[in-house]
């Protein structure tokens, strides 16, 4: 989906990923993230949000909850992350990343409420009075106070399957009154998802009915109950070029995620301010007649995979583009599949590079974070699994005790203690 855009706008990332794989520095089934490009994207996103008057929480699931990437985003002025679920919140907290928002896609389970509250998120979303009551009880036990967002839905709103839920707009006032009576919590805003979608037929971004629903809900809570509504949180397709649309509609907060790596649908069909910053690298496993099988594990069913580069030399790679066969959702993606074209030849072990829409955290891939790509001196900063946990130089996970010294360990193991990350040519 993003291969052509990446080749045109960030060819250095493609070359770095190829050379790292050929040198044996990264294994197949690895997402390679260009930290410099992410940093530039974060700067663009922050500037655009300031101009629109929006506050931001960074969504990390798309790039595997990666602490180095989130650390760079924080350095560019977006310090707080949104956790899609409690597992993500744990990873972020372990890496000492501030948590801005948790609970809006996946509710906090009963057993995890106390643990999440101890992480001190800025806001926590509840879908019901019952969940707000659980938070209230835990707040009283811990002696804490927690600001809440309420997820609101209305007739005609759009939700992805398995993501439905929230208080019906017709029951909003009754629910809000009950929540406001609970000790230890305060209702400060509303949210939904997705508030923007890409229209593939018309090639444009459009608001979903969810956006006016939450704007109305916020106004109702202010006008009818006198609540100070601090957030109209409107996640979904949050990019530098969509912030103005959100702000004009009445939103106060957005949650960019894929835009940090230049991987929203917008980026596939036109040049956006953010650069493509992530590719998926694997290798040819075996061939069967005209079918080329590659090592899988990191494919995403909604990734809209179209094609891939294949080659054992960089020149061959740039000349060989093979169409991808669809990723079958009914099966585990042990392998991906390409179609061999007439006049082309590939071999077992050849490097394969894709660029598609990803949700790294739901796969089973390695993540390699590289720096210096834009300067022509790419260096591996660290390997991680798909859940943001660091791996050693052999691909095995570090223990919990290693987390605070993560960068120091990589300097020691990868740099021989000289403080300089090693490049592919060093291997």
Short mmCIF file of C-alpha atoms in Angstrom, two decimals:
data_model
loop_
_atom_site.label_atom_id
_atom_site.label_comp_id
_atom_site.label_asym_id
_atom_site.label_seq_id
_atom_site.Cartn_x
_atom_site.Cartn_y
_atom_site.Cartn_z
CA UNK A 1 0.00 0.00 0.00
CA UNK A 2 2.84 2.40 0.82
CA UNK A 3 5.69 0.88 -1.16
CA UNK A 4 5.66 3.36 -4.04
CA UNK A 5 5.34 6.31 -1.67
CA UNK A 6 8.24 5.02 0.44
CA UNK A 7 10.46 4.49 -2.59
CA UNK A 8 9.72 8.01 -3.76
CA UNK A 9 9.89 9.86 -0.43
CA UNK A 10 12.21 7.78 1.77
CA UNK A 11 14.36 5.52 -0.44
CA UNK A 12 17.18 5.59 2.13
CA UNK A 13 15.02 3.61 4.53
CA UNK A 14 14.49 0.89 1.92
CA UNK A 15 18.22 0.64 1.29
CA UNK A 16 19.08 0.58 5.00
CA UNK A 17 16.52 -2.14 5.67
CA UNK A 18 17.87 -4.23 2.78
CA UNK A 19 21.47 -3.94 3.90
CA UNK A 20 20.69 -4.73 7.54
CA UNK A 21 18.87 -7.90 6.48
CA UNK A 22 21.53 -9.00 4.03
CA UNK A 23 24.19 -8.45 6.70
CA UNK A 24 22.30 -10.63 9.16
CA UNK A 25 21.75 -7.75 11.59
CA UNK A 26 17.97 -8.14 11.54
CA UNK A 27 15.94 -11.33 11.03
CA UNK A 28 13.13 -11.79 8.55
CA UNK A 29 9.67 -10.79 9.76
CA UNK A 30 10.96 -7.45 11.07
CA UNK A 31 9.48 -3.97 10.95
CA UNK A 32 12.25 -1.42 10.46
CA UNK A 33 11.46 2.04 11.82
CA UNK A 34 13.36 5.15 10.75
CA UNK A 35 13.72 7.10 14.00
CA UNK A 36 14.86 10.28 12.25
CA UNK A 37 11.80 10.32 10.01
CA UNK A 38 9.52 9.64 12.98
CA UNK A 39 11.15 12.57 14.79
CA UNK A 40 10.55 14.87 11.84
CA UNK A 41 6.95 13.65 11.58
CA UNK A 42 6.35 14.25 15.27
CA UNK A 43 7.60 17.81 14.86
CA UNK A 44 5.22 18.40 11.95
CA UNK A 45 2.31 16.85 13.88
CA UNK A 46 3.00 18.91 16.98
CA UNK A 47 3.21 22.14 15.00
CA UNK A 48 -0.05 21.43 13.17
CA UNK A 49 -1.85 20.55 16.40
CA UNK A 50 -0.67 23.80 17.99
CA UNK A 51 -1.99 25.76 15.02
CA UNK A 52 -5.36 23.99 15.28
CA UNK A 53 -5.51 24.39 19.05
CA UNK A 54 -5.66 20.63 19.72
CA UNK A 55 -4.00 18.65 22.50
CA UNK A 56 -2.52 15.26 21.61
CA UNK A 57 -2.01 11.82 23.07
CA UNK A 58 0.30 9.59 21.02
CA UNK A 59 -0.99 6.15 20.04
CA UNK A 60 1.83 3.59 20.08
CA UNK A 61 0.15 0.29 19.17
CA UNK A 62 0.68 0.72 15.42
CA UNK A 63 4.47 0.72 15.85
CA UNK A 64 4.53 -1.97 18.52
CA UNK A 65 4.40 0.19 21.67
CA UNK A 66 8.03 0.92 21.01
CA UNK A 67 9.72 2.90 23.82
CA UNK A 68 12.51 4.37 21.68
CA UNK A 69 10.02 5.66 19.13
CA UNK A 70 7.68 7.02 21.81
CA UNK A 71 10.65 8.57 23.57
CA UNK A 72 11.51 10.51 20.42
CA UNK A 73 7.89 11.59 20.00
CA UNK A 74 7.91 12.84 23.58
CA UNK A 75 11.12 14.75 22.91
CA UNK A 76 9.37 16.57 20.07
CA UNK A 77 6.68 17.86 22.41
CA UNK A 78 4.05 15.10 22.65
CA UNK A 79 4.94 13.51 26.00
CA UNK A 80 1.77 11.58 26.82
CA UNK A 81 0.63 8.33 25.23
CA UNK A 82 -2.76 6.69 24.91
CA UNK A 83 -2.96 3.01 25.81
CA UNK A 84 -5.38 0.98 23.72
CA UNK A 85 -5.58 -1.62 26.49
CA UNK A 86 -4.10 -2.33 29.90
CA UNK A 87 -1.29 -4.44 28.46
CA UNK A 88 -0.12 -1.43 26.50
CA UNK A 89 -0.43 0.72 29.60
CA UNK A 90 1.86 -1.68 31.48
CA UNK A 91 4.52 -1.57 28.78
CA UNK A 92 4.40 2.23 28.62
CA UNK A 93 4.55 2.58 32.38
CA UNK A 94 7.46 0.16 32.61
CA UNK A 95 9.36 2.36 30.19
CA UNK A 96 8.45 5.43 32.27
CA UNK A 97 6.28 6.96 29.55
CA UNK A 98 3.48 9.23 30.76
CA UNK A 99 0.02 7.82 30.15
CA UNK A 100 -2.49 10.39 29.01
CA UNK A 101 -5.51 8.22 28.21
CA UNK A 102 -6.58 4.62 28.71
CA UNK A 103 -9.85 2.74 28.22
CA UNK A 104 -11.46 4.19 25.10
CA UNK A 105 -11.14 1.14 22.84
CA UNK A 106 -10.77 -1.59 25.45
CA UNK A 107 -12.26 -1.11 28.89
CA UNK A 108 -10.03 -1.56 31.93
CA UNK A 109 -10.78 -5.02 33.37
CA UNK A 110 -11.95 -5.19 36.97
CA UNK A 111 -8.74 -6.82 38.19
CA UNK A 112 -6.62 -4.12 36.53
CA UNK A 113 -8.45 -0.99 37.71
CA UNK A 114 -6.23 -0.38 40.74
CA UNK A 115 -3.05 -1.03 38.76
CA UNK A 116 -4.04 1.41 36.02
CA UNK A 117 -5.02 4.08 38.52
CA UNK A 118 -1.59 3.77 40.13
CA UNK A 119 -0.11 4.67 36.74
CA UNK A 120 -1.86 8.07 37.13
CA UNK A 121 -3.38 8.47 33.65
CA UNK A 122 -4.64 11.93 32.84
CA UNK A 123 -8.03 10.56 31.81
CA UNK A 124 -9.69 7.16 31.83
CA UNK A 125 -12.65 6.35 29.56
CA UNK A 126 -15.66 4.40 30.80
CA UNK A 127 -18.45 2.92 28.68
CA UNK A 128 -20.94 2.68 31.55
CA UNK A 129 -21.90 3.83 35.02
CA UNK A 130 -20.95 0.35 36.25
CA UNK A 131 -17.34 0.80 35.12
CA UNK A 132 -17.21 4.31 36.56
CA UNK A 133 -18.39 2.84 39.87
CA UNK A 134 -15.48 0.35 39.83
CA UNK A 135 -13.06 3.21 39.28
CA UNK A 136 -14.65 5.18 42.10
CA UNK A 137 -14.31 2.32 44.57
CA UNK A 138 -10.66 1.80 43.67
CA UNK A 139 -9.96 5.54 43.94
CA UNK A 140 -11.37 5.57 47.46
CA UNK A 141 -9.25 2.58 48.44
CA UNK A 142 -6.11 4.16 47.02
CA UNK A 143 -6.84 7.72 48.13
CA UNK A 144 -6.69 8.95 44.54
CA UNK A 145 -8.79 11.13 42.24
CA UNK A 146 -9.38 10.23 38.59
CA UNK A 147 -10.80 12.30 35.74
CA UNK A 148 -13.11 10.33 33.43
CA UNK A 149 -14.23 10.51 29.83
CA UNK A 150 -17.55 8.94 28.88
CA UNK A 151 -17.87 7.10 25.61
CA UNK A 152 -21.10 8.23 23.94
CA UNK A 153 -22.91 6.63 21.02
CA UNK A 154 -26.01 7.52 19.06
CA UNK A 155 -28.21 6.02 16.35
CA UNK A 156 -26.28 5.92 13.07
CA UNK A 157 -22.81 6.11 14.60
CA UNK A 158 -20.12 3.89 13.05
CA UNK A 159 -18.07 1.35 14.97
CA UNK A 160 -15.73 -1.38 13.81
CA UNK A 161 -16.81 -4.89 14.77
CA UNK A 162 -15.75 -5.81 18.33
CA UNK A 163 -15.36 -2.10 19.15
CA UNK A 164 -18.98 -1.20 19.87
CA UNK A 165 -20.02 0.20 23.22
CA UNK A 166 -20.78 3.30 25.24
CA UNK A 167 -23.67 5.19 26.78
CA UNK A 168 -26.54 5.97 24.43
CA UNK A 169 -26.98 9.69 23.86
CA UNK A 170 -30.58 9.43 25.02
CA UNK A 171 -29.34 8.20 28.42
CA UNK A 172 -26.41 10.63 28.65
CA UNK A 173 -27.78 12.99 31.30
CA UNK A 174 -28.92 10.22 33.64
CA UNK A 175 -25.54 8.47 33.34
CA UNK A 176 -23.62 11.70 33.90
CA UNK A 177 -25.62 12.55 37.01
CA UNK A 178 -24.90 9.11 38.48
CA UNK A 179 -21.20 9.37 37.71
CA UNK A 180 -20.90 12.83 39.21
CA UNK A 181 -22.29 11.48 42.48
CA UNK A 182 -19.48 8.94 42.74
CA UNK A 183 -16.62 9.90 45.07
CA UNK A 184 -13.08 10.04 43.76
CA UNK A 185 -13.97 10.60 40.10
CA UNK A 186 -14.93 13.57 37.93
CA UNK A 187 -16.51 13.52 34.47
CA UNK A 188 -14.47 15.92 32.30
CA UNK A 189 -15.23 14.90 28.73
CA UNK A 190 -16.55 12.56 26.08
CA UNK A 191 -15.04 10.42 23.34
CA UNK A 192 -15.78 7.94 20.55
CA UNK A 193 -13.94 6.11 17.77
CA UNK A 194 -13.50 6.51 14.84
CA UNK A 195 -14.35 10.17 14.39
CA UNK A 196 -12.75 10.44 10.93
CA UNK A 197 -12.54 7.87 8.14
CA UNK A 198 -10.91 7.74 4.73
CA UNK A 199 -13.38 7.42 1.86
CA UNK A 200 -11.61 5.21 -0.66
CA UNK A 201 -14.25 5.83 -3.34
CA UNK A 202 -14.03 9.62 -3.15
CA UNK A 203 -10.37 9.74 -2.11
CA UNK A 204 -10.96 12.08 0.83
CA UNK A 205 -11.31 12.18 4.60
CA UNK A 206 -14.80 12.51 6.00
CA UNK A 207 -16.12 12.82 9.54
CA UNK A 208 -18.18 9.92 10.84
CA UNK A 209 -21.49 10.57 12.65
CA UNK A 210 -19.55 9.88 15.86
CA UNK A 211 -17.89 13.30 15.71
CA UNK A 212 -21.06 15.42 15.88
CA UNK A 213 -22.42 12.97 18.46
CA UNK A 214 -19.65 13.68 20.96
CA UNK A 215 -19.66 17.41 20.21
CA UNK A 216 -23.40 17.48 20.97
CA UNK A 217 -22.83 15.36 24.06
CA UNK A 218 -20.20 17.73 25.40
CA UNK A 219 -22.48 20.72 24.86
CA UNK A 220 -25.39 18.92 26.53
CA UNK A 221 -23.31 18.17 29.61
CA UNK A 222 -22.19 21.78 29.83
CA UNK A 223 -25.60 23.35 29.19
CA UNK A 224 -27.81 20.98 31.15
CA UNK A 225 -25.56 20.01 34.06
CA UNK A 226 -23.06 22.84 34.16
CA UNK A 227 -20.11 20.47 33.85
CA UNK A 228 -16.72 21.85 32.84
CA UNK A 229 -16.05 19.75 29.73
CA UNK A 230 -12.30 19.75 29.22
CA UNK A 231 -12.12 17.14 26.46
CA UNK A 232 -13.98 16.35 23.28
CA UNK A 233 -11.58 13.56 22.40
CA UNK A 234 -11.91 12.60 18.72
CA UNK A 235 -9.46 9.86 17.69
CA UNK A 236 -9.25 8.26 14.25
CA UNK A 237 -7.14 9.30 11.24
CA UNK A 238 -5.35 11.98 13.26
CA UNK A 239 -2.76 13.64 11.01
CA UNK A 240 -1.27 17.06 10.48
CA UNK A 241 -3.72 17.71 7.65
CA UNK A 242 -6.88 16.59 9.51
CA UNK A 243 -6.42 18.55 12.74
CA UNK A 244 -8.12 21.65 11.35
CA UNK A 245 -11.19 19.58 10.41
CA UNK A 246 -11.38 18.17 13.94
CA UNK A 247 -10.95 21.56 15.59
CA UNK A 248 -13.55 23.22 13.39
CA UNK A 249 -16.03 20.50 14.35
CA UNK A 250 -15.46 21.19 18.03
CA UNK A 251 -12.86 18.60 19.09
CA UNK A 252 -10.23 19.47 21.68
CA UNK A 253 -8.04 16.34 21.58
CA UNK A 254 -6.71 13.95 18.93
CA UNK A 255 -4.66 10.77 19.08
CA UNK A 256 -2.17 10.37 16.20
CA UNK A 257 -0.61 6.95 15.73
CA UNK A 258 -0.03 5.76 12.17
CA UNK A 259 0.76 9.32 11.11
CA UNK A 260 4.04 9.13 13.04
CA UNK A 261 5.22 6.52 10.52
CA UNK A 262 3.38 8.07 7.55
CA UNK A 263 1.00 5.12 7.28
CA UNK A 264 -2.55 6.46 7.28
CA UNK A 265 -4.66 5.89 4.12
CA UNK A 266 -4.03 9.52 3.22
CA UNK A 267 -0.31 8.83 2.90
CA UNK A 268 -0.87 6.05 0.37
CA UNK A 269 -2.72 8.22 -2.10
CA UNK A 270 -1.12 11.63 -1.81
CA UNK A 271 1.99 13.25 -0.38
CA UNK A 272 1.27 14.35 3.17
CA UNK A 273 3.55 16.38 5.48
CA UNK A 274 4.63 13.19 7.27
CA UNK A 275 7.25 10.95 5.66
CA UNK A 276 6.94 7.16 5.30
CA UNK A 277 9.03 5.86 8.20
CA UNK A 278 8.45 2.10 8.45
CA UNK A 279 8.90 -0.93 6.21
CA UNK A 280 8.40 -4.65 6.75
CA UNK A 281 11.42 -6.82 5.91
CA UNK A 282 11.38 -10.56 5.40
CA UNK A 283 12.95 -13.11 3.05
CA UNK A 284 12.03 -15.80 0.56
CA UNK A 285 11.31 -19.06 2.34
CA UNK A 286 10.54 -21.34 -0.62
CA UNK A 287 9.02 -21.43 -4.07
CA UNK A 288 6.19 -23.53 -5.47
CA UNK A 289 5.83 -23.19 -9.23
CA UNK A 290 4.93 -19.51 -9.78
CA UNK A 291 4.26 -18.86 -6.11
CA UNK A 292 6.88 -17.22 -3.90
CA UNK A 293 6.48 -17.87 -0.18
CA UNK A 294 8.07 -15.49 2.31
CA UNK A 295 8.42 -15.75 6.09
CA UNK A 296 5.40 -14.19 7.78
CA UNK A 297 4.16 -13.37 11.23
CA UNK A 298 3.77 -9.62 10.91
CA UNK A 299 1.12 -9.33 8.22
CA UNK A 300 -2.02 -7.40 9.10
CA UNK A 301 -5.31 -8.54 7.61
CA UNK A 302 -6.45 -5.00 6.84
CA UNK A 303 -3.01 -3.93 5.64
CA UNK A 304 -4.01 -3.74 1.95
CA UNK A 305 -0.78 -5.44 0.92
CA UNK A 306 -0.27 -4.99 -2.81
CA UNK A 307 3.35 -5.71 -3.75
CA UNK A 308 6.90 -6.17 -2.51
CA UNK A 309 10.50 -5.71 -3.61
CA UNK A 310 12.63 -8.87 -3.88
CA UNK A 311 16.35 -9.32 -4.44
CA UNK A 312 19.73 -10.53 -3.21
CA UNK A 313 21.48 -7.36 -4.38
CA UNK A 314 20.20 -3.84 -4.00
CA UNK A 315 20.09 -3.36 -7.78
CA UNK A 316 18.02 -6.52 -8.19
CA UNK A 317 15.75 -5.46 -5.34
CA UNK A 318 14.99 -2.13 -6.98
CA UNK A 319 14.18 -3.82 -10.29
CA UNK A 320 12.00 -6.66 -9.00
CA UNK A 321 8.51 -5.76 -7.82
CA UNK A 322 6.19 -8.72 -7.38
CA UNK A 323 2.44 -8.55 -6.75
CA UNK A 324 1.25 -9.88 -3.42
CA UNK A 325 -1.44 -12.52 -3.05
CA UNK A 326 -4.10 -11.58 -0.49
CA UNK A 327 -3.44 -12.37 3.17
CA UNK A 328 -6.14 -14.91 4.03
CA UNK A 329 -7.80 -13.92 7.33
CA UNK A 330 -8.88 -17.49 8.12
CA UNK A 331 -5.31 -18.75 8.36
CA UNK A 332 -2.28 -17.98 10.51
CA UNK A 333 0.22 -15.97 8.47
CA UNK A 334 3.12 -18.38 8.81
CA UNK A 335 4.05 -17.18 5.34
CA UNK A 336 3.09 -14.45 2.94
CA UNK A 337 2.82 -15.07 -0.76
CA UNK A 338 3.98 -13.25 -3.88
CA UNK A 339 3.32 -14.01 -7.53
CA UNK A 340 6.37 -14.69 -9.69
CA UNK A 341 6.12 -12.73 -12.93
CA UNK A 342 7.38 -13.88 -16.36
CA UNK A 343 11.02 -12.97 -16.87
CA UNK A 344 11.75 -12.59 -13.16
CA UNK A 345 13.73 -14.92 -10.93
CA UNK A 346 14.11 -15.06 -7.17
CA UNK A 347 15.94 -17.40 -4.84
CA UNK A 348 15.58 -18.76 -1.34
CA UNK A 349 17.05 -16.23 1.09
CA UNK A 350 16.41 -13.16 -1.04
CA UNK A 351 15.40 -10.04 0.89
CA UNK A 352 11.75 -9.00 0.60
CA UNK A 353 10.55 -5.49 1.52
CA UNK A 354 6.94 -4.46 1.94
CA UNK A 355 5.28 -1.24 3.09
CA UNK A 356 1.69 -1.63 4.23
CA UNK A 357 -0.73 -0.36 6.85
CA UNK A 358 0.29 -2.05 10.08
CA UNK A 359 -0.87 -2.73 13.59
CA UNK A 360 2.39 -4.18 14.86
CA UNK A 361 1.07 -5.12 18.29
CA UNK A 362 -1.38 -7.73 16.94
CA UNK A 363 1.26 -9.65 14.98
CA UNK A 364 4.32 -11.63 15.91
CA UNK A 365 7.17 -9.67 14.41
CA UNK A 366 10.46 -8.14 15.50
CA UNK A 367 10.85 -4.36 15.49
CA UNK A 368 14.20 -2.79 14.60
CA UNK A 369 14.66 0.89 15.38
CA UNK A 370 17.35 2.57 13.29
CA UNK A 371 18.82 6.06 13.43
CA UNK A 372 21.00 8.00 10.99
CA UNK A 373 19.07 6.82 7.93
CA UNK A 374 18.51 10.33 6.60
CA UNK A 375 22.20 11.15 7.00
CA UNK A 376 23.27 8.04 5.11
CA UNK A 377 24.77 6.45 8.25
CA UNK A 378 22.08 4.03 9.43
CA UNK A 379 22.71 2.44 12.82
CA UNK A 380 20.67 -0.07 14.75
CA UNK A 381 19.46 1.39 18.03
CA UNK A 382 17.64 -1.65 19.32
CA UNK A 383 15.58 -4.76 18.62
CA UNK A 384 12.18 -5.27 20.24
CA UNK A 385 9.31 -7.70 20.03
CA UNK A 386 5.91 -6.63 18.74
CA UNK A 387 4.79 -5.62 22.25
CA UNK A 388 7.60 -3.15 22.94
CA UNK A 389 9.82 -5.44 25.02
CA UNK A 390 13.55 -5.15 24.28
CA UNK A 391 15.49 -8.06 22.82
CA UNK A 392 19.18 -8.82 23.14
CA UNK A 393 21.52 -9.18 20.19
CA UNK A 394 20.42 -12.80 19.70
CA UNK A 395 16.73 -11.94 19.71
CA UNK A 396 15.98 -13.13 23.24
CA UNK A 397 13.99 -10.91 25.64
CA UNK A 398 15.71 -8.96 28.37
CA UNK A 399 14.34 -9.38 31.87
CA UNK A 400 12.35 -6.67 33.63
CA UNK A 401 15.42 -5.53 35.52
CA UNK A 402 17.05 -4.47 32.24
CA UNK A 403 14.37 -1.93 31.27
CA UNK A 404 15.80 1.17 33.03
CA UNK A 405 19.20 0.55 31.48
CA UNK A 406 17.95 -0.28 28.02
CA UNK A 407 20.03 2.20 26.06
CA UNK A 408 23.10 1.45 28.14
CA UNK A 409 22.78 -2.24 27.41
CA UNK A 410 22.55 -1.62 23.70
CA UNK A 411 25.58 0.66 23.79
CA UNK A 412 27.47 -2.08 25.59
CA UNK A 413 26.35 -5.04 23.50
CA UNK A 414 26.14 -3.39 20.07
CA UNK A 415 28.86 -0.81 20.39
CA UNK A 416 31.53 -2.57 22.36
CA UNK A 417 31.22 0.12 25.03
CA UNK A 418 32.36 2.99 22.81
CA UNK A 419 28.94 4.68 22.71
CA UNK A 420 28.60 4.39 18.93
CA UNK A 421 25.83 2.22 17.50
CA UNK A 422 27.10 -0.20 14.86
CA UNK A 423 26.00 -0.14 11.26
CA UNK A 424 25.35 -3.02 8.88
CA UNK A 425 28.87 -2.73 7.47
CA UNK A 426 30.31 -3.53 10.91
CA UNK A 427 28.97 -7.09 10.76
#
